[in-house]
Amino acid sequence: MKKIISFLVLAILLTGCKPAVTTPVKAENLRILSLVTCADYIMTELGTKDKIVAIDRHGRLLDSMQNVPVTVAGGVVSREMLRKYRINYAIIWYYQRNLLELFNKEQIPVMVVEPVSLTNYPELVRKLGELCGKTAAAESLVEHFTGAFPPAASTQKGGVPVYIELYAPWKSPSANGYIAEIMQRAGGQLTAAGTQGGTVSPEVVALARVEVIFFVEGFGSAAEIAGRAALRNTPAVKNKRIFAIPRKLVCEGVAPEELLNFFSNKIKDK
């Protein structure tokens, strides 16, 4: 009797710890909810954007997603929305794992995307290609990406001192993140970097003697940045080398080669 009770207790515990559903969906039947803008971008490049039937608001940064319904705000996903759009697959970020329970209950398979880097980008392309039945197109895209970002370039050090400001004053990318990687490949060096999603002190930026400053288009202005006491005497301000980055390019994993060319052109434009 004790063994039977123990077995039942174990069964109940295991039922409450079920993993995310991973049952495959045939490519031709996919109806994807994507909360990952770089997945939207990659699937557009693969010619499979029609499989995305719902997105979050960030997806609208891409021209290819303008006609796709925005169904998620603030990371909130409802059971009613999933059923309305007949969602049968979801793509989410690593920090949205709280949604797995809902998807699991609705028997919806999920792809969780980890922080994007130049190292794991090809793997993400291949996974999306396999999901959508476009393995050949994915390999072609990976080959093109590898040509733009050869592995040997990752050993480069130094470069032009650069400060990048994201969506608020003194908010800067992390030193080992996606944007910093591309900046390094472009010949720049992120000299004043924040922690993940963090800020830097104005004094640190001033002491770095940055030669180029970037900010996100629509968030701040060159005139406002140039007027800050900590930046007035930097070479970047004196030489009027303050540039707005198109907002879609600071989305992790979106158009990496375009971001590389943007940084390269501005850094070399002396």
Tab-separated table of C-alpha atoms in Angstrom:
chain	number	residue	atom	x	y	z
A	1	MET	CA	0.000	0.000	0.000
A	2	LYS	CA	2.827	2.409	0.875
A	3	LYS	CA	4.433	1.721	-2.506
A	4	ILE	CA	1.181	2.537	-4.301
A	5	ILE	CA	0.801	5.827	-2.404
A	6	SER	CA	4.418	6.784	-3.094
A	7	PHE	CA	3.932	6.054	-6.783
A	8	LEU	CA	0.814	8.232	-6.927
A	9	VAL	CA	2.585	11.136	-5.181
A	10	LEU	CA	5.502	10.866	-7.639
A	11	ALA	CA	3.107	10.795	-10.582
A	12	ILE	CA	1.374	13.966	-9.342
A	13	LEU	CA	4.711	15.759	-8.894
A	14	LEU	CA	5.902	14.792	-12.344
A	15	THR	CA	2.620	15.941	-13.882
A	16	GLY	CA	3.240	19.423	-12.458
A	17	CYS	CA	6.733	19.541	-13.961
A	18	LYS	CA	5.942	18.667	-17.577
A	19	PRO	CA	8.429	20.091	-20.095
A	20	ALA	CA	7.412	22.353	-22.957
A	21	VAL	CA	5.640	20.593	-25.804
A	22	THR	CA	8.086	19.706	-28.567
A	23	THR	CA	5.845	17.723	-30.926
A	24	PRO	CA	6.773	18.881	-34.450
A	25	VAL	CA	4.289	20.678	-36.686
A	26	LYS	CA	4.452	20.153	-40.432
A	27	ALA	CA	6.020	23.170	-42.117
A	28	GLU	CA	3.051	23.709	-44.414
A	29	ASN	CA	0.693	23.881	-41.426
A	30	LEU	CA	2.667	26.302	-39.244
A	31	ARG	CA	0.827	29.221	-37.671
A	32	ILE	CA	3.485	30.931	-35.600
A	33	LEU	CA	3.270	33.452	-32.788
A	34	SER	CA	6.678	35.155	-32.776
A	35	LEU	CA	7.833	37.354	-29.912
A	36	VAL	CA	11.380	37.456	-31.307
A	37	THR	CA	12.049	40.170	-33.879
A	38	CYS	CA	15.249	38.580	-35.168
A	39	ALA	CA	13.256	35.398	-35.882
A	40	ASP	CA	10.824	37.555	-37.877
A	41	TYR	CA	13.778	38.958	-39.797
A	42	ILE	CA	15.409	35.582	-40.470
A	43	MET	CA	12.145	33.998	-41.582
A	44	THR	CA	11.599	36.908	-43.957
A	45	GLU	CA	15.055	36.259	-45.412
A	46	LEU	CA	14.178	32.557	-45.754
A	47	GLY	CA	10.983	33.423	-47.624
A	48	THR	CA	8.722	32.039	-44.899
A	49	LYS	CA	7.284	35.174	-43.286
A	50	ASP	CA	3.777	33.978	-44.239
A	51	LYS	CA	4.043	31.336	-41.496
A	52	ILE	CA	4.068	34.097	-38.838
A	53	VAL	CA	0.450	34.976	-38.084
A	54	ALA	CA	0.934	37.056	-34.920
A	55	ILE	CA	3.734	39.159	-33.407
A	56	ASP	CA	4.481	41.523	-30.532
A	57	ARG	CA	4.844	45.261	-31.045
A	58	HIS	CA	8.609	45.091	-31.631
A	59	GLY	CA	8.057	43.095	-34.796
A	60	ARG	CA	6.547	46.172	-36.430
A	61	LEU	CA	10.051	47.632	-36.703
A	62	LEU	CA	10.421	45.425	-39.780
A	63	ASP	CA	8.786	46.461	-43.045
A	64	SER	CA	7.959	42.816	-43.741
A	65	MET	CA	5.781	42.593	-40.609
A	66	GLN	CA	3.569	45.629	-41.184
A	67	ASN	CA	0.512	43.544	-42.104
A	68	VAL	CA	0.911	40.945	-39.348
A	69	PRO	CA	-1.416	41.436	-36.351
A	70	VAL	CA	0.233	42.721	-33.176
A	71	THR	CA	-1.381	40.556	-30.520
A	72	VAL	CA	1.018	40.770	-27.586
A	73	ALA	CA	1.863	43.785	-25.427
A	74	GLY	CA	4.122	43.692	-22.413
A	75	GLY	CA	4.784	39.993	-22.888
A	76	VAL	CA	1.191	39.074	-21.966
A	77	VAL	CA	-0.225	36.174	-23.989
A	78	SER	CA	-3.849	35.107	-23.610
A	79	ARG	CA	-5.430	31.723	-24.265
A	80	GLU	CA	-8.167	33.512	-26.242
A	81	MET	CA	-5.625	35.094	-28.578
A	82	LEU	CA	-3.893	31.766	-29.201
A	83	ARG	CA	-7.185	30.186	-30.182
A	84	LYS	CA	-8.399	33.140	-32.233
A	85	TYR	CA	-5.329	33.030	-34.481
A	86	ARG	CA	-5.120	29.224	-34.313
A	87	ILE	CA	-1.513	29.407	-33.114
A	88	ASN	CA	0.236	26.031	-33.298
A	89	TYR	CA	3.842	27.107	-32.683
A	90	ALA	CA	5.510	29.873	-30.636
A	91	ILE	CA	8.935	31.505	-30.720
A	92	ILE	CA	9.936	33.339	-27.544
A	93	TRP	CA	13.007	34.885	-25.903
A	94	TYR	CA	14.898	33.148	-23.091
A	95	TYR	CA	13.555	35.685	-20.567
A	96	GLN	CA	9.949	34.804	-21.465
A	97	ARG	CA	10.041	31.251	-20.123
A	98	ASN	CA	7.173	32.147	-17.805
A	99	LEU	CA	4.958	31.636	-20.871
A	100	LEU	CA	5.916	27.974	-21.241
A	101	GLU	CA	3.215	26.777	-18.858
A	102	LEU	CA	0.472	28.364	-20.947
A	103	PHE	CA	1.863	27.019	-24.222
A	104	ASN	CA	2.221	23.598	-22.665
A	105	LYS	CA	-1.410	23.578	-21.529
A	106	GLU	CA	-2.478	24.576	-25.027
A	107	GLN	CA	-0.265	21.847	-26.539
A	108	ILE	CA	1.746	24.438	-28.524
A	109	PRO	CA	5.391	23.598	-29.273
A	110	VAL	CA	7.870	26.356	-28.414
A	111	MET	CA	11.281	27.484	-29.635
A	112	VAL	CA	13.182	29.410	-26.956
A	113	VAL	CA	15.797	31.791	-28.397
A	114	GLU	CA	18.853	32.423	-26.242
A	115	PRO	CA	20.819	35.740	-26.329
A	116	VAL	CA	22.020	36.199	-29.902
A	117	SER	CA	25.724	36.400	-30.674
A	118	LEU	CA	27.806	36.181	-33.826
A	119	THR	CA	28.762	32.681	-32.718
A	120	ASN	CA	25.284	31.207	-32.322
A	121	TYR	CA	23.525	33.170	-35.088
A	122	PRO	CA	24.105	30.459	-37.731
A	123	GLU	CA	22.582	27.865	-35.387
A	124	LEU	CA	19.422	29.973	-35.029
A	125	VAL	CA	19.180	30.364	-38.810
A	126	ARG	CA	19.475	26.602	-39.265
A	127	LYS	CA	16.845	25.876	-36.596
A	128	LEU	CA	14.363	28.225	-38.244
A	129	GLY	CA	15.210	26.773	-41.655
A	130	GLU	CA	14.582	23.260	-40.385
A	131	LEU	CA	11.329	24.336	-38.719
A	132	CYS	CA	10.005	25.854	-41.942
A	133	GLY	CA	11.314	23.225	-44.339
A	134	LYS	CA	13.885	25.611	-45.816
A	135	THR	CA	17.185	23.935	-44.940
A	136	ALA	CA	18.840	24.794	-48.262
A	137	ALA	CA	17.841	28.462	-47.980
A	138	ALA	CA	19.106	28.477	-44.391
A	139	GLU	CA	22.509	27.123	-45.434
A	140	SER	CA	22.734	29.789	-48.116
A	141	LEU	CA	21.946	32.485	-45.551
A	142	VAL	CA	24.525	31.035	-43.133
A	143	GLU	CA	27.144	31.044	-45.883
A	144	HIS	CA	26.435	34.693	-46.619
A	145	PHE	CA	26.573	35.563	-42.918
A	146	THR	CA	29.893	33.731	-42.472
A	147	GLY	CA	31.324	35.671	-45.389
A	148	ALA	CA	30.414	38.962	-43.710
A	149	PHE	CA	31.596	37.815	-40.255
A	150	PRO	CA	34.540	35.428	-40.703
A	151	PRO	CA	35.565	33.714	-37.429
A	152	ALA	CA	39.133	35.057	-37.607
A	153	ALA	CA	37.866	38.605	-37.149
A	154	SER	CA	36.836	37.787	-33.573
A	155	THR	CA	40.488	38.015	-32.511
A	156	GLN	CA	40.764	41.687	-33.408
A	157	LYS	CA	41.494	44.063	-30.531
A	158	GLY	CA	41.442	47.806	-30.087
A	159	GLY	CA	39.857	50.242	-32.506
A	160	VAL	CA	38.325	53.710	-32.534
A	161	PRO	CA	36.866	54.611	-29.078
A	162	VAL	CA	33.068	54.632	-29.360
A	163	TYR	CA	30.150	55.362	-27.048
A	164	ILE	CA	26.722	53.926	-27.909
A	165	GLU	CA	23.615	55.175	-26.134
A	166	LEU	CA	20.462	53.085	-26.295
A	167	TYR	CA	16.992	54.244	-25.233
A	168	ALA	CA	17.828	56.552	-22.326
A	169	PRO	CA	20.701	58.816	-21.210
A	170	TRP	CA	23.843	56.850	-20.328
A	171	LYS	CA	22.215	53.488	-21.089
A	172	SER	CA	24.836	51.543	-23.025
A	173	PRO	CA	25.183	48.006	-24.444
A	174	SER	CA	27.205	45.443	-22.509
A	175	ALA	CA	30.854	44.991	-23.464
A	176	ASN	CA	30.415	41.358	-24.478
A	177	GLY	CA	27.014	41.600	-26.162
A	178	TYR	CA	25.815	41.398	-29.757
A	179	ILE	CA	26.158	45.133	-30.548
A	180	ALA	CA	29.650	45.317	-29.048
A	181	GLU	CA	30.722	42.314	-31.130
A	182	ILE	CA	29.617	43.973	-34.347
A	183	MET	CA	31.156	47.270	-33.298
A	184	GLN	CA	34.495	45.531	-32.860
A	185	ARG	CA	34.248	43.953	-36.302
A	186	ALA	CA	33.552	47.422	-37.730
A	187	GLY	CA	36.809	48.789	-36.330
A	188	GLY	CA	35.432	50.386	-33.186
A	189	GLN	CA	35.871	49.718	-29.501
A	190	LEU	CA	33.026	50.124	-27.049
A	191	THR	CA	35.011	51.982	-24.410
A	192	ALA	CA	32.149	52.807	-22.053
A	193	ALA	CA	29.923	49.771	-21.760
A	194	GLY	CA	27.094	49.048	-19.377
A	195	THR	CA	26.103	45.856	-17.704
A	196	GLN	CA	23.273	43.901	-19.322
A	197	GLY	CA	20.605	46.561	-19.753
A	198	GLY	CA	22.509	48.919	-17.449
A	199	THR	CA	23.998	52.393	-17.497
A	200	VAL	CA	27.456	53.936	-17.364
A	201	SER	CA	28.636	56.999	-15.485
A	202	PRO	CA	29.137	60.238	-17.460
A	203	GLU	CA	32.658	60.462	-16.017
A	204	VAL	CA	33.649	57.123	-17.535
A	205	VAL	CA	32.461	58.221	-20.975
A	206	ALA	CA	34.272	61.554	-20.659
A	207	LEU	CA	37.555	59.911	-19.656
A	208	ALA	CA	37.318	57.482	-22.566
A	209	ARG	CA	37.795	60.389	-25.002
A	210	VAL	CA	35.348	58.801	-27.411
A	211	GLU	CA	35.779	59.698	-31.070
A	212	VAL	CA	32.347	58.580	-32.265
A	213	ILE	CA	28.961	58.598	-30.506
A	214	PHE	CA	25.893	56.656	-31.611
A	215	PHE	CA	22.329	56.967	-30.290
A	216	VAL	CA	19.082	55.261	-31.264
A	217	GLU	CA	16.973	57.138	-33.791
A	218	GLY	CA	13.942	58.648	-32.088
A	219	PHE	CA	15.555	58.562	-28.643
A	220	GLY	CA	17.457	61.786	-27.991
A	221	SER	CA	19.246	64.014	-30.477
A	222	ALA	CA	22.757	64.939	-31.546
A	223	ALA	CA	22.277	68.470	-30.204
A	224	GLU	CA	21.186	67.256	-26.756
A	225	ILE	CA	24.065	64.797	-26.504
A	226	ALA	CA	26.607	67.384	-27.647
A	227	GLY	CA	25.366	69.778	-24.975
A	228	ARG	CA	26.040	67.465	-22.045
A	229	ALA	CA	28.808	68.672	-19.783
A	230	ALA	CA	30.544	65.293	-19.746
A	231	LEU	CA	30.707	65.120	-23.545
A	232	ARG	CA	31.382	68.693	-24.662
A	233	ASN	CA	35.143	68.253	-24.810
A	234	THR	CA	35.225	64.799	-26.372
A	235	PRO	CA	36.660	64.422	-29.885
A	236	ALA	CA	33.274	63.078	-31.026
A	237	VAL	CA	31.496	66.330	-30.149
A	238	LYS	CA	34.286	68.610	-31.345
A	239	ASN	CA	34.356	66.839	-34.711
A	240	LYS	CA	30.562	66.531	-34.914
A	241	ARG	CA	30.663	62.761	-35.150
A	242	ILE	CA	27.358	61.923	-33.463
A	243	PHE	CA	25.099	59.595	-35.442
A	244	ALA	CA	21.598	58.162	-35.075
A	245	ILE	CA	21.286	54.391	-35.543
A	246	PRO	CA	18.079	53.198	-37.273
A	247	ARG	CA	16.023	51.626	-34.506
A	248	LYS	CA	15.576	48.241	-36.170
A	249	LEU	CA	19.365	47.754	-36.287
A	250	VAL	CA	19.723	47.741	-32.501
A	251	CYS	CA	17.261	44.843	-32.273
A	252	GLU	CA	19.379	41.841	-31.371
A	253	GLY	CA	19.959	39.684	-34.450
A	254	VAL	CA	18.177	41.924	-36.977
A	255	ALA	CA	20.129	42.717	-40.158
A	256	PRO	CA	23.607	42.131	-38.659
A	257	GLU	CA	25.446	42.848	-41.905
A	258	GLU	CA	23.545	46.104	-42.340
A	259	LEU	CA	24.542	47.145	-38.811
A	260	LEU	CA	28.163	46.208	-39.540
A	261	ASN	CA	28.203	48.366	-42.676
A	262	PHE	CA	26.506	51.246	-40.848
A	263	PHE	CA	29.095	51.231	-38.060
A	264	SER	CA	31.995	50.799	-40.506
A	265	ASN	CA	30.916	53.701	-42.694
A	266	LYS	CA	30.423	56.099	-39.782
A	267	ILE	CA	33.664	55.127	-38.008
A	268	LYS	CA	35.715	55.541	-41.185
A	269	ASP	CA	33.962	58.770	-42.195
A	270	LYS	CA	36.570	61.210	-40.974
